PDB file of C-alpha atoms in Angstrom:
ATOM      1  CA  UNK L   1     -27.622  -9.377   0.629  1.00 44.00           C
ATOM      2  CA  UNK L   2     -24.299  -8.580  -0.933  1.00 47.00           C
ATOM      3  CA  UNK L   3     -22.424 -11.620  -2.217  1.00 52.00           C
ATOM      4  CA  UNK L   4     -18.657 -11.348  -2.047  1.00 50.00           C
ATOM      5  CA  UNK L   5     -15.847 -13.844  -2.530  1.00 58.00           C
ATOM      6  CA  UNK L   6     -12.847 -11.699  -1.626  1.00 73.00           C
ATOM      7  CA  UNK L   7     -11.574 -12.074   1.926  1.00 77.00           C
ATOM      8  CA  UNK L   8     -10.994  -8.335   2.242  1.00 80.00           C
ATOM      9  CA  UNK L   9     -14.457  -7.550   0.874  1.00 82.00           C
ATOM     10  CA  UNK L  10     -15.937 -10.031   3.381  1.00 82.00           C
ATOM     11  CA  UNK L  11     -14.119  -8.178   6.147  1.00 84.00           C
ATOM     12  CA  UNK L  12     -15.675  -4.899   5.054  1.00 86.00           C
ATOM     13  CA  UNK L  13     -19.106  -6.496   4.938  1.00 86.00           C
ATOM     14  CA  UNK L  14     -18.609  -8.013   8.391  1.00 85.00           C
ATOM     15  CA  UNK L  15     -17.717  -4.625   9.890  1.00 85.00           C
ATOM     16  CA  UNK L  16     -20.659  -3.079   8.046  1.00 88.00           C
ATOM     17  CA  UNK L  17     -23.048  -5.584   9.612  1.00 88.00           C
ATOM     18  CA  UNK L  18     -21.640  -4.855  13.069  1.00 85.00           C
ATOM     19  CA  UNK L  19     -22.356  -1.155  12.708  1.00 86.00           C
ATOM     20  CA  UNK L  20     -25.773  -1.838  11.281  1.00 87.00           C
ATOM     21  CA  UNK L  21     -26.619  -4.123  14.230  1.00 86.00           C
ATOM     22  CA  UNK L  22     -25.447  -1.417  16.591  1.00 81.00           C
ATOM     23  CA  UNK L  23     -27.897   0.990  14.989  1.00 84.00           C
ATOM     24  CA  UNK L  24     -30.728  -1.517  15.319  1.00 82.00           C
ATOM     25  CA  UNK L  25     -30.046  -2.180  19.022  1.00 79.00           C
ATOM     26  CA  UNK L  26     -29.332   1.443  19.969  1.00 73.00           C
ATOM     27  CA  UNK L  27     -32.873   2.173  21.075  1.00 68.00           C
ATOM     28  CA  UNK L  28     -34.315   5.637  20.808  1.00 68.00           C
ATOM     29  CA  UNK L  29     -31.068   7.360  21.664  1.00 66.00           C
ATOM     30  CA  UNK L  30     -30.594  10.992  22.635  1.00 70.00           C
ATOM     31  CA  UNK L  31     -32.735  13.788  21.147  1.00 69.00           C
ATOM     32  CA  UNK L  32     -31.904  14.523  17.537  1.00 70.00           C
ATOM     33  CA  UNK L  33     -30.365  11.137  16.940  1.00 76.00           C
ATOM     34  CA  UNK L  34     -32.853  10.163  14.230  1.00 80.00           C
ATOM     35  CA  UNK L  35     -31.149  12.384  11.627  1.00 84.00           C
ATOM     36  CA  UNK L  36     -27.722  10.947  12.554  1.00 86.00           C
ATOM     37  CA  UNK L  37     -29.193   7.443  12.304  1.00 86.00           C
ATOM     38  CA  UNK L  38     -30.350   8.191   8.752  1.00 88.00           C
ATOM     39  CA  UNK L  39     -26.887   9.433   7.839  1.00 89.00           C
ATOM     40  CA  UNK L  40     -25.293   6.249   9.209  1.00 90.00           C
ATOM     41  CA  UNK L  41     -27.771   4.092   7.289  1.00 89.00           C
ATOM     42  CA  UNK L  42     -27.019   6.015   4.084  1.00 91.00           C
ATOM     43  CA  UNK L  43     -23.255   5.537   4.548  1.00 90.00           C
ATOM     44  CA  UNK L  44     -23.717   1.802   5.121  1.00 89.00           C
ATOM     45  CA  UNK L  45     -25.983   1.462   2.108  1.00 90.00           C
ATOM     46  CA  UNK L  46     -23.413   3.324  -0.006  1.00 90.00           C
ATOM     47  CA  UNK L  47     -20.669   0.938   1.173  1.00 89.00           C
ATOM     48  CA  UNK L  48     -22.849  -2.082   0.453  1.00 87.00           C
ATOM     49  CA  UNK L  49     -23.584  -0.872  -3.070  1.00 87.00           C
ATOM     50  CA  UNK L  50     -19.863  -0.391  -3.757  1.00 86.00           C
ATOM     51  CA  UNK L  51     -19.221  -3.955  -2.644  1.00 84.00           C
ATOM     52  CA  UNK L  52     -21.654  -5.214  -5.296  1.00 81.00           C
ATOM     53  CA  UNK L  53     -19.677  -6.686  -8.145  1.00 72.00           C
ATOM     54  CA  UNK L  54     -16.313  -5.911  -6.547  1.00 76.00           C
ATOM     55  CA  UNK L  55     -15.062  -9.342  -7.583  1.00 66.00           C
ATOM     56  CA  UNK L  56     -15.993  -8.837 -11.212  1.00 60.00           C
ATOM     57  CA  UNK L  57     -13.203  -9.979 -13.491  1.00 61.00           C
ATOM     58  CA  UNK L  58     -13.396  -6.814 -15.577  1.00 74.00           C
ATOM     59  CA  UNK L  59     -12.062  -4.800 -12.642  1.00 76.00           C
ATOM     60  CA  UNK L  60      -8.320  -4.401 -12.244  1.00 81.00           C
ATOM     61  CA  UNK L  61      -6.623  -4.940  -8.892  1.00 79.00           C
ATOM     62  CA  UNK L  62      -6.207  -1.192  -8.503  1.00 82.00           C
ATOM     63  CA  UNK L  63      -9.894  -0.580  -9.159  1.00 83.00           C
ATOM     64  CA  UNK L  64     -10.907  -3.265  -6.623  1.00 85.00           C
ATOM     65  CA  UNK L  65      -8.639  -1.726  -4.027  1.00 85.00           C
ATOM     66  CA  UNK L  66     -10.083   1.732  -4.650  1.00 86.00           C
ATOM     67  CA  UNK L  67     -13.614   0.349  -4.210  1.00 87.00           C
ATOM     68  CA  UNK L  68     -12.639  -1.404  -0.988  1.00 88.00           C
ATOM     69  CA  UNK L  69     -11.106   1.803   0.329  1.00 88.00           C
ATOM     70  CA  UNK L  70     -14.293   3.700  -0.436  1.00 89.00           C
ATOM     71  CA  UNK L  71     -16.387   1.057   1.330  1.00 90.00           C
ATOM     72  CA  UNK L  72     -14.103   1.057   4.375  1.00 88.00           C
ATOM     73  CA  UNK L  73     -14.234   4.880   4.533  1.00 90.00           C
ATOM     74  CA  UNK L  74     -18.005   4.874   4.397  1.00 91.00           C
ATOM     75  CA  UNK L  75     -18.205   2.295   7.193  1.00 90.00           C
ATOM     76  CA  UNK L  76     -15.746   4.301   9.252  1.00 90.00           C
ATOM     77  CA  UNK L  77     -17.812   7.455   8.834  1.00 90.00           C
ATOM     78  CA  UNK L  78     -20.868   5.574  10.045  1.00 89.00           C
ATOM     79  CA  UNK L  79     -18.985   4.068  12.969  1.00 87.00           C
ATOM     80  CA  UNK L  80     -17.669   7.509  13.997  1.00 87.00           C
ATOM     81  CA  UNK L  81     -21.284   8.709  14.323  1.00 87.00           C
ATOM     82  CA  UNK L  82     -22.325   5.910  16.690  1.00 85.00           C
ATOM     83  CA  UNK L  83     -21.562   7.883  19.878  1.00 84.00           C
ATOM     84  CA  UNK L  84     -24.287  10.325  18.778  1.00 85.00           C
ATOM     85  CA  UNK L  85     -26.819   7.503  18.454  1.00 84.00           C
ATOM     86  CA  UNK L  86     -26.240   4.785  21.057  1.00 80.00           C
ATOM     87  CA  UNK L  87     -27.763   4.672  24.503  1.00 76.00           C
ATOM     88  CA  UNK L  88     -25.956   5.978  27.590  1.00 73.00           C
ATOM     89  CA  UNK L  89     -24.910   2.513  28.808  1.00 72.00           C
ATOM     90  CA  UNK L  90     -23.094   1.903  25.483  1.00 72.00           C
ATOM     91  CA  UNK L  91     -20.938   5.027  25.607  1.00 72.00           C
ATOM     92  CA  UNK L  92     -18.243   3.238  27.649  1.00 72.00           C
ATOM     93  CA  UNK L  93     -17.543   0.886  24.740  1.00 74.00           C
ATOM     94  CA  UNK L  94     -17.372   3.896  22.406  1.00 75.00           C
ATOM     95  CA  UNK L  95     -14.896   5.570  24.734  1.00 74.00           C
ATOM     96  CA  UNK L  96     -12.653   2.482  24.787  1.00 73.00           C
ATOM     97  CA  UNK L  97     -12.837   2.184  21.024  1.00 73.00           C
ATOM     98  CA  UNK L  98     -11.976   5.853  20.552  1.00 73.00           C
ATOM     99  CA  UNK L  99      -8.900   5.511  22.776  1.00 72.00           C
ATOM    100  CA  UNK L 100      -7.813   2.369  20.914  1.00 71.00           C
ATOM    101  CA  UNK L 101      -8.165   4.113  17.528  1.00 71.00           C
ATOM    102  CA  UNK L 102      -6.492   7.361  18.669  1.00 69.00           C
ATOM    103  CA  UNK L 103      -3.442   5.574  20.065  1.00 69.00           C
ATOM    104  CA  UNK L 104      -2.806   4.040  16.621  1.00 65.00           C
ATOM    105  CA  UNK L 105      -2.339   7.448  15.045  1.00 61.00           C
ATOM    106  CA  UNK L 106       1.195   8.175  13.849  1.00 55.00           C
ATOM    107  CA  UNK L 107       2.349  10.526  15.238  1.00 50.00           C
ATOM    108  CA  UNK L 108      -0.040  10.299  18.129  1.00 54.00           C
ATOM    109  CA  UNK L 109      -2.218  13.351  18.623  1.00 57.00           C
ATOM    110  CA  UNK L 110      -1.733  14.287  22.274  1.00 53.00           C
ATOM    111  CA  UNK L 111      -4.524  16.838  22.127  1.00 59.00           C
ATOM    112  CA  UNK L 112      -6.955  14.268  20.816  1.00 60.00           C
ATOM    113  CA  UNK L 113      -6.073  11.801  23.580  1.00 58.00           C
ATOM    114  CA  UNK L 114      -6.345  14.565  26.160  1.00 56.00           C
ATOM    115  CA  UNK L 115      -9.824  15.410  24.842  1.00 60.00           C
ATOM    116  CA  UNK L 116     -10.867  11.777  25.184  1.00 61.00           C
ATOM    117  CA  UNK L 117      -9.434  11.758  28.714  1.00 58.00           C
ATOM    118  CA  UNK L 118     -11.560  14.722  29.673  1.00 56.00           C
ATOM    119  CA  UNK L 119     -14.579  12.887  28.431  1.00 57.00           C
ATOM    120  CA  UNK L 120     -13.786   9.920  30.651  1.00 54.00           C
ATOM    121  CA  UNK L 121     -13.146  12.054  33.748  1.00 52.00           C
ATOM    122  CA  UNK L 122     -16.184  14.306  33.338  1.00 52.00           C
ATOM    123  CA  UNK L 123     -19.099  13.890  35.733  1.00 45.00           C
ATOM    124  CA  UNK L 124     -22.757  14.616  35.409  1.00 45.00           C
ATOM    125  CA  UNK L 125     -23.253  18.375  35.711  1.00 46.00           C
ATOM    126  CA  UNK L 126     -19.679  19.189  34.716  1.00 52.00           C
ATOM    127  CA  UNK L 127     -20.166  18.463  31.042  1.00 55.00           C
ATOM    128  CA  UNK L 128     -23.359  17.887  29.100  1.00 68.00           C
ATOM    129  CA  UNK L 129     -24.095  14.518  27.588  1.00 70.00           C
ATOM    130  CA  UNK L 130     -24.172  16.040  24.126  1.00 75.00           C
ATOM    131  CA  UNK L 131     -20.666  17.464  24.488  1.00 77.00           C
ATOM    132  CA  UNK L 132     -19.301  14.090  25.577  1.00 77.00           C
ATOM    133  CA  UNK L 133     -20.937  12.340  22.656  1.00 81.00           C
ATOM    134  CA  UNK L 134     -19.681  14.895  20.140  1.00 82.00           C
ATOM    135  CA  UNK L 135     -16.166  14.636  21.552  1.00 79.00           C
ATOM    136  CA  UNK L 136     -16.110  10.843  21.182  1.00 80.00           C
ATOM    137  CA  UNK L 137     -17.521  11.143  17.637  1.00 82.00           C
ATOM    138  CA  UNK L 138     -14.835  13.656  16.725  1.00 82.00           C
ATOM    139  CA  UNK L 139     -12.090  11.452  18.164  1.00 79.00           C
ATOM    140  CA  UNK L 140     -13.231   8.445  16.173  1.00 82.00           C
ATOM    141  CA  UNK L 141     -13.618  10.527  13.004  1.00 83.00           C
ATOM    142  CA  UNK L 142     -10.139  12.060  13.312  1.00 80.00           C
ATOM    143  CA  UNK L 143      -8.478   8.680  13.969  1.00 80.00           C
ATOM    144  CA  UNK L 144     -10.254   7.003  11.067  1.00 84.00           C
ATOM    145  CA  UNK L 145      -9.497   9.847   8.673  1.00 84.00           C
ATOM    146  CA  UNK L 146      -5.786   9.650   9.525  1.00 79.00           C
ATOM    147  CA  UNK L 147      -5.669   5.868   9.011  1.00 80.00           C
ATOM    148  CA  UNK L 148      -7.702   5.989   5.774  1.00 84.00           C
ATOM    149  CA  UNK L 149      -5.488   8.754   4.423  1.00 83.00           C
ATOM    150  CA  UNK L 150      -2.337   6.715   5.125  1.00 80.00           C
ATOM    151  CA  UNK L 151      -3.805   3.659   3.348  1.00 81.00           C
ATOM    152  CA  UNK L 152      -4.759   5.782   0.362  1.00 85.00           C
ATOM    153  CA  UNK L 153      -1.232   7.169   0.119  1.00 82.00           C
ATOM    154  CA  UNK L 154       0.157   3.632   0.259  1.00 83.00           C
ATOM    155  CA  UNK L 155      -2.170   2.400  -2.478  1.00 86.00           C
ATOM    156  CA  UNK L 156      -1.200   5.367  -4.684  1.00 86.00           C
ATOM    157  CA  UNK L 157       2.487   4.593  -4.138  1.00 85.00           C
ATOM    158  CA  UNK L 158       1.904   0.907  -4.937  1.00 86.00           C
ATOM    159  CA  UNK L 159       0.089   1.766  -8.164  1.00 88.00           C
ATOM    160  CA  UNK L 160       2.855   4.143  -9.222  1.00 88.00           C
ATOM    161  CA  UNK L 161       5.503   1.532  -8.600  1.00 88.00           C
ATOM    162  CA  UNK L 162       3.525  -1.001 -10.621  1.00 90.00           C
ATOM    163  CA  UNK L 163       3.293   1.419 -13.553  1.00 91.00           C
ATOM    164  CA  UNK L 164       7.011   2.194 -13.373  1.00 91.00           C
ATOM    165  CA  UNK L 165       7.870  -1.514 -13.226  1.00 91.00           C
ATOM    166  CA  UNK L 166       5.772  -2.303 -16.294  1.00 93.00           C
ATOM    167  CA  UNK L 167       7.152   0.672 -18.212  1.00 95.00           C
ATOM    168  CA  UNK L 168      10.677  -0.451 -17.369  1.00 94.00           C
ATOM    169  CA  UNK L 169       9.857  -3.990 -18.557  1.00 95.00           C
ATOM    170  CA  UNK L 170       8.453  -2.616 -21.841  1.00 96.00           C
ATOM    171  CA  UNK L 171      11.585  -0.493 -22.260  1.00 95.00           C
ATOM    172  CA  UNK L 172      13.761  -3.576 -21.744  1.00 95.00           C
ATOM    173  CA  UNK L 173      11.789  -5.486 -24.378  1.00 95.00           C
ATOM    174  CA  UNK L 174      12.254  -2.612 -26.834  1.00 95.00           C
ATOM    175  CA  UNK L 175      15.981  -2.511 -26.101  1.00 94.00           C
ATOM    176  CA  UNK L 176      16.384  -6.263 -26.691  1.00 94.00           C
ATOM    177  CA  UNK L 177      14.257  -6.153 -29.843  1.00 95.00           C
ATOM    178  CA  UNK L 178      16.177  -3.186 -31.242  1.00 93.00           C
ATOM    179  CA  UNK L 179      19.538  -4.789 -30.477  1.00 91.00           C
ATOM    180  CA  UNK L 180      18.425  -8.024 -32.094  1.00 92.00           C
ATOM    181  CA  UNK L 181      17.178  -6.352 -35.279  1.00 93.00           C
ATOM    182  CA  UNK L 182      20.093  -3.923 -35.552  1.00 91.00           C
ATOM    183  CA  UNK L 183      23.166  -5.536 -33.902  1.00 88.00           C
ATOM    184  CA  UNK L 184      25.281  -2.401 -34.416  1.00 87.00           C
ATOM    185  CA  UNK L 185      22.780  -0.094 -32.678  1.00 89.00           C
ATOM    186  CA  UNK L 186      24.473  -0.434 -29.297  1.00 90.00           C
ATOM    187  CA  UNK L 187      28.299  -0.339 -29.282  1.00 88.00           C
ATOM    188  CA  UNK L 188      28.861  -3.339 -27.027  1.00 89.00           C
ATOM    189  CA  UNK L 189      32.006  -4.620 -28.789  1.00 87.00           C
ATOM    190  CA  UNK L 190      35.607  -3.472 -28.444  1.00 84.00           C
ATOM    191  CA  UNK L 191      38.812  -3.998 -30.483  1.00 81.00           C
ATOM    192  CA  UNK L 192      41.712  -5.637 -28.630  1.00 76.00           C
ATOM    193  CA  UNK L 193      44.959  -6.897 -30.238  1.00 74.00           C
ATOM    194  CA  UNK L 194      43.538  -6.383 -33.704  1.00 78.00           C
ATOM    195  CA  UNK L 195      40.394  -8.443 -33.167  1.00 84.00           C
ATOM    196  CA  UNK L 196      36.817  -7.564 -32.146  1.00 85.00           C
ATOM    197  CA  UNK L 197      35.525  -8.722 -28.761  1.00 86.00           C
ATOM    198  CA  UNK L 198      31.728  -8.966 -28.425  1.00 88.00           C
ATOM    199  CA  UNK L 199      29.516 -10.112 -25.495  1.00 89.00           C
ATOM    200  CA  UNK L 200      28.194 -13.149 -27.373  1.00 86.00           C
ATOM    201  CA  UNK L 201      31.762 -14.250 -28.257  1.00 82.00           C
ATOM    202  CA  UNK L 202      31.638 -13.475 -31.939  1.00 81.00           C
ATOM    203  CA  UNK L 203      34.192 -11.534 -33.967  1.00 81.00           C
ATOM    204  CA  UNK L 204      31.594  -9.015 -35.080  1.00 87.00           C
ATOM    205  CA  UNK L 205      28.333  -7.553 -33.623  1.00 88.00           C
ATOM    206  CA  UNK L 206      25.568 -10.190 -33.637  1.00 89.00           C
ATOM    207  CA  UNK L 207      21.902 -10.268 -32.754  1.00 89.00           C
ATOM    208  CA  UNK L 208      22.665 -12.033 -29.454  1.00 90.00           C
ATOM    209  CA  UNK L 209      24.974  -9.379 -27.974  1.00 91.00           C
ATOM    210  CA  UNK L 210      22.253  -7.254 -26.363  1.00 93.00           C
ATOM    211  CA  UNK L 211      20.365 -10.302 -25.118  1.00 93.00           C
ATOM    212  CA  UNK L 212      23.561 -11.667 -23.558  1.00 93.00           C
ATOM    213  CA  UNK L 213      24.269  -8.438 -21.676  1.00 94.00           C
ATOM    214  CA  UNK L 214      20.629  -8.177 -20.565  1.00 95.00           C
ATOM    215  CA  UNK L 215      20.642 -11.765 -19.309  1.00 95.00           C
ATOM    216  CA  UNK L 216      23.772 -11.148 -17.251  1.00 94.00           C
ATOM    217  CA  UNK L 217      22.332  -7.882 -15.904  1.00 94.00           C
ATOM    218  CA  UNK L 218      19.171  -9.671 -14.883  1.00 94.00           C
ATOM    219  CA  UNK L 219      21.305 -12.164 -12.967  1.00 93.00           C
ATOM    220  CA  UNK L 220      22.934  -9.315 -11.054  1.00 92.00           C
ATOM    221  CA  UNK L 221      19.548  -7.727 -10.369  1.00 91.00           C
ATOM    222  CA  UNK L 222      18.198 -11.110  -9.233  1.00 90.00           C
ATOM    223  CA  UNK L 223      20.906 -11.202  -6.556  1.00 89.00           C
ATOM    224  CA  UNK L 224      19.651  -7.901  -5.155  1.00 88.00           C
ATOM    225  CA  UNK L 225      16.080  -9.225  -5.215  1.00 84.00           C
ATOM    226  CA  UNK L 226      17.135 -12.169  -3.069  1.00 83.00           C
ATOM    227  CA  UNK L 227      18.845  -9.829  -0.597  1.00 82.00           C
ATOM    228  CA  UNK L 228      15.713  -7.659  -0.496  1.00 80.00           C
ATOM    229  CA  UNK L 229      13.620 -10.711   0.410  1.00 76.00           C
ATOM    230  CA  UNK L 230      15.950 -11.347   3.288  1.00 76.00           C
ATOM    231  CA  UNK L 231      15.476  -7.764   4.509  1.00 74.00           C
ATOM    232  CA  UNK L 232      11.705  -7.861   4.123  1.00 68.00           C
ATOM    233  CA  UNK L 233       9.589  -7.814   7.253  1.00 67.00           C
ATOM    234  CA  UNK L 234       6.026  -9.098   7.688  1.00 60.00           C
ATOM    235  CA  UNK L 235       3.368  -6.452   7.286  1.00 61.00           C
ATOM    236  CA  UNK L 236      -0.335  -6.287   8.115  1.00 61.00           C
ATOM    237  CA  UNK L 237      -0.992  -3.905   5.262  1.00 65.00           C
ATOM    238  CA  UNK L 238      -3.129  -5.250   2.384  1.00 69.00           C
ATOM    239  CA  UNK L 239      -0.800  -3.518  -0.083  1.00 75.00           C
ATOM    240  CA  UNK L 240       2.467  -5.305  -0.758  1.00 76.00           C
ATOM    241  CA  UNK L 241       5.171  -2.950  -1.986  1.00 78.00           C
ATOM    242  CA  UNK L 242       8.230  -5.198  -1.705  1.00 79.00           C
ATOM    243  CA  UNK L 243       7.159  -7.685  -4.398  1.00 82.00           C
ATOM    244  CA  UNK L 244       6.553  -4.763  -6.766  1.00 86.00           C
ATOM    245  CA  UNK L 245      10.057  -3.448  -6.062  1.00 85.00           C
ATOM    246  CA  UNK L 246      11.432  -6.973  -6.654  1.00 86.00           C
ATOM    247  CA  UNK L 247       9.744  -7.048 -10.039  1.00 88.00           C
ATOM    248  CA  UNK L 248      11.122  -3.583 -10.834  1.00 90.00           C
ATOM    249  CA  UNK L 249      14.692  -4.674 -10.110  1.00 91.00           C
ATOM    250  CA  UNK L 250      14.756  -7.320 -12.880  1.00 91.00           C
ATOM    251  CA  UNK L 251      14.114  -5.201 -15.991  1.00 93.00           C
ATOM    252  CA  UNK L 252      15.960  -2.232 -14.501  1.00 93.00           C
ATOM    253  CA  UNK L 253      19.026  -4.443 -14.004  1.00 93.00           C
ATOM    254  CA  UNK L 254      18.986  -5.461 -17.653  1.00 93.00           C
ATOM    255  CA  UNK L 255      18.719  -1.876 -18.898  1.00 94.00           C
ATOM    256  CA  UNK L 256      21.470  -0.603 -16.547  1.00 93.00           C
ATOM    257  CA  UNK L 257      23.714  -3.441 -17.684  1.00 93.00           C
ATOM    258  CA  UNK L 258      23.350  -2.482 -21.339  1.00 93.00           C
ATOM    259  CA  UNK L 259      23.942   1.195 -20.621  1.00 92.00           C
ATOM    260  CA  UNK L 260      26.926   0.403 -18.413  1.00 91.00           C
ATOM    261  CA  UNK L 261      28.621  -1.812 -20.956  1.00 91.00           C
ATOM    262  CA  UNK L 262      27.993   0.753 -23.696  1.00 90.00           C
ATOM    263  CA  UNK L 263      29.601   3.382 -21.478  1.00 88.00           C
ATOM    264  CA  UNK L 264      32.655   1.225 -20.842  1.00 86.00           C
ATOM    265  CA  UNK L 265      33.056   0.286 -24.504  1.00 84.00           C
ATOM    266  CA  UNK L 266      32.584   3.807 -25.816  1.00 79.00           C
ATOM    267  CA  UNK L 267      35.988   4.999 -24.594  1.00 73.00           C
ATOM    268  CA  UNK L 268      34.570   8.089 -22.845  1.00 73.00           C
ATOM    269  CA  UNK L 269      35.838   6.962 -19.449  1.00 71.00           C
ATOM    270  CA  UNK L 270      39.263   8.581 -18.935  1.00 68.00           C
ATOM    271  CA  UNK L 271      42.083   6.068 -18.794  1.00 66.00           C
ATOM    272  CA  UNK L 272      39.915   3.137 -19.878  1.00 71.00           C
ATOM    273  CA  UNK L 273      40.129   1.677 -23.365  1.00 71.00           C
ATOM    274  CA  UNK L 274      37.256  -0.750 -23.138  1.00 74.00           C
ATOM    275  CA  UNK L 275      36.695  -4.334 -22.013  1.00 81.00           C
ATOM    276  CA  UNK L 276      39.277  -6.650 -23.517  1.00 82.00           C
ATOM    277  CA  UNK L 277      37.668 -10.090 -23.121  1.00 85.00           C
ATOM    278  CA  UNK L 278      34.218 -11.628 -23.080  1.00 88.00           C
ATOM    279  CA  UNK L 279      34.838 -12.559 -19.439  1.00 90.00           C
ATOM    280  CA  UNK L 280      35.331  -8.915 -18.518  1.00 89.00           C
ATOM    281  CA  UNK L 281      32.158  -7.972 -20.365  1.00 90.00           C
ATOM    282  CA  UNK L 282      30.218 -10.648 -18.461  1.00 91.00           C
ATOM    283  CA  UNK L 283      31.581  -9.534 -15.079  1.00 92.00           C
ATOM    284  CA  UNK L 284      30.821  -5.850 -15.736  1.00 91.00           C
ATOM    285  CA  UNK L 285      27.322  -6.669 -17.009  1.00 92.00           C
ATOM    286  CA  UNK L 286      26.571  -8.553 -13.757  1.00 93.00           C
ATOM    287  CA  UNK L 287      28.078  -5.702 -11.682  1.00 93.00           C
ATOM    288  CA  UNK L 288      26.006  -3.079 -13.522  1.00 93.00           C
ATOM    289  CA  UNK L 289      22.889  -5.196 -13.064  1.00 92.00           C
ATOM    290  CA  UNK L 290      23.645  -5.310  -9.355  1.00 92.00           C
ATOM    291  CA  UNK L 291      24.294  -1.556  -9.321  1.00 90.00           C
ATOM    292  CA  UNK L 292      20.639  -0.727  -9.968  1.00 89.00           C
ATOM    293  CA  UNK L 293      20.229  -1.426  -6.240  1.00 87.00           C
ATOM    294  CA  UNK L 294      21.432   2.153  -5.622  1.00 86.00           C
ATOM    295  CA  UNK L 295      18.117   3.395  -7.056  1.00 84.00           C
ATOM    296  CA  UNK L 296      15.726   0.688  -5.972  1.00 85.00           C
ATOM    297  CA  UNK L 297      17.086   0.734  -2.426  1.00 84.00           C
ATOM    298  CA  UNK L 298      16.013   4.380  -2.071  1.00 83.00           C
ATOM    299  CA  UNK L 299      12.544   3.388  -3.262  1.00 80.00           C
ATOM    300  CA  UNK L 300      12.550   0.410  -0.916  1.00 79.00           C
ATOM    301  CA  UNK L 301      13.411   2.584   2.076  1.00 78.00           C
ATOM    302  CA  UNK L 302      10.604   4.987   1.200  1.00 76.00           C
ATOM    303  CA  UNK L 303       8.160   2.129   0.686  1.00 75.00           C
ATOM    304  CA  UNK L 304       9.119   0.517   3.987  1.00 73.00           C
ATOM    305  CA  UNK L 305       8.619   3.804   5.871  1.00 72.00           C
ATOM    306  CA  UNK L 306       5.152   4.245   4.400  1.00 68.00           C
ATOM    307  CA  UNK L 307       4.286   0.612   4.996  1.00 66.00           C
ATOM    308  CA  UNK L 308       5.390   0.705   8.654  1.00 64.00           C
ATOM    309  CA  UNK L 309       3.327   3.797   9.337  1.00 60.00           C
ATOM    310  CA  UNK L 310       0.262   2.320   7.658  1.00 57.00           C
ATOM    311  CA  UNK L 311       0.626  -1.047   9.395  1.00 55.00           C
ATOM    312  CA  UNK L 312       0.809   0.686  12.789  1.00 51.00           C
ATOM    313  CA  UNK L 313      -2.639   2.140  12.253  1.00 46.00           C
ATOM    314  CA  UNK L 314      -4.046  -0.527   9.994  1.00 47.00           C
ATOM    315  CA  UNK L 315      -7.831  -0.593   9.677  1.00 44.00           C
ATOM    316  CA  UNK L 316      -8.197  -2.065   6.222  1.00 41.00           C
ATOM    317  CA  UNK L 317      -7.129  -5.631   7.060  1.00 39.00           C
ATOM    318  CA  UNK L 318      -9.877  -6.931   9.244  1.00 37.00           C
ATOM    319  CA  UNK L 319     -12.464  -5.419  11.643  1.00 37.00           C
ATOM    320  CA  UNK L 320     -11.501  -5.114  15.248  1.00 38.00           C
ATOM    321  CA  UNK L 321     -13.873  -6.865  17.543  1.00 36.00           C
ATOM    322  CA  UNK L 322     -15.230  -4.786  20.420  1.00 37.00           C
ATOM    323  CA  UNK L 323     -16.234  -6.025  23.904  1.00 37.00           C
ATOM    324  CA  UNK L 324     -19.784  -7.352  23.988  1.00 35.00           C
ATOM    325  CA  UNK L 325     -22.270  -4.882  25.454  1.00 35.00           C
ATOM    326  CA  UNK L 326     -26.022  -5.141  25.646  1.00 34.00           C
ATOM    327  CA  UNK L 327     -26.692  -2.179  23.341  1.00 35.00           C
ATOM    328  CA  UNK L 328     -23.421  -2.031  21.491  1.00 35.00           C
ATOM    329  CA  UNK L 329     -21.844  -4.677  19.253  1.00 35.00           C
ATOM    330  CA  UNK L 330     -19.461  -2.483  17.253  1.00 32.00           C
TER     331      UNK L 330
END
């Protein structure tokens, strides 16, 4: 028996056991169902093997999520084959489950729903039992493939955002370290009324100038993170994109603040001779840190669109319980 500690892994294992119990109680089934039964058993065994060691500490979060996705997909493939195996009196539950899964598809596939409807309205003699079973199996397979593909896309997007956030954080550390070691590397100071104005308040570039601008930019970025939390909506998806975007805002705000102040102090802006006081430098640093919202907001809108679509057809959160039937428990 597979031992798992993760809640999500336990959900996969629970659904796996439901499908396995359905195979055990399915009886002899229609002709040719033995081969399908072996395929289902192989898929369930593959999923169970993947769940082994999924909570090992050596695995990263991304690797664990990929393993869970593989296990869910294997269980879904086995569940989609159940209409080809179960007894006749269990097909009604398979029909209801196929309708429930198909209606979650975004956009809904009208042809798939119409095909399921023809299965429900068919009578003995009008359509063979094998055709009805294959139609239900196809409907379940199509619905599961669509949902699994959406979750995979969301996981890939989450992993990309995490990598970008960490690279941005590393870049910020490099900028601060470089500005500390070489205070004149970034032209953050300006000359006003014969004296030099620097972010840290000194009369000449110091090691704390870059850190001061970064700190103020982070404050501006933090304000946008608070506003993003207010806009956030609950999601059933196991992949949380908004916290990753919140983490991305912080280092990006610091970098944008440094670049913005350098731009203002360089004198390349027509009609602008630079920031004249430390107060102006502080205000502009905060504004530039807040301005990174123009980029992260686009990413947030994209992430929310993907998250809403995936949540609408979510199958990776917890197994959906089916009505109890004598020969069908899945």
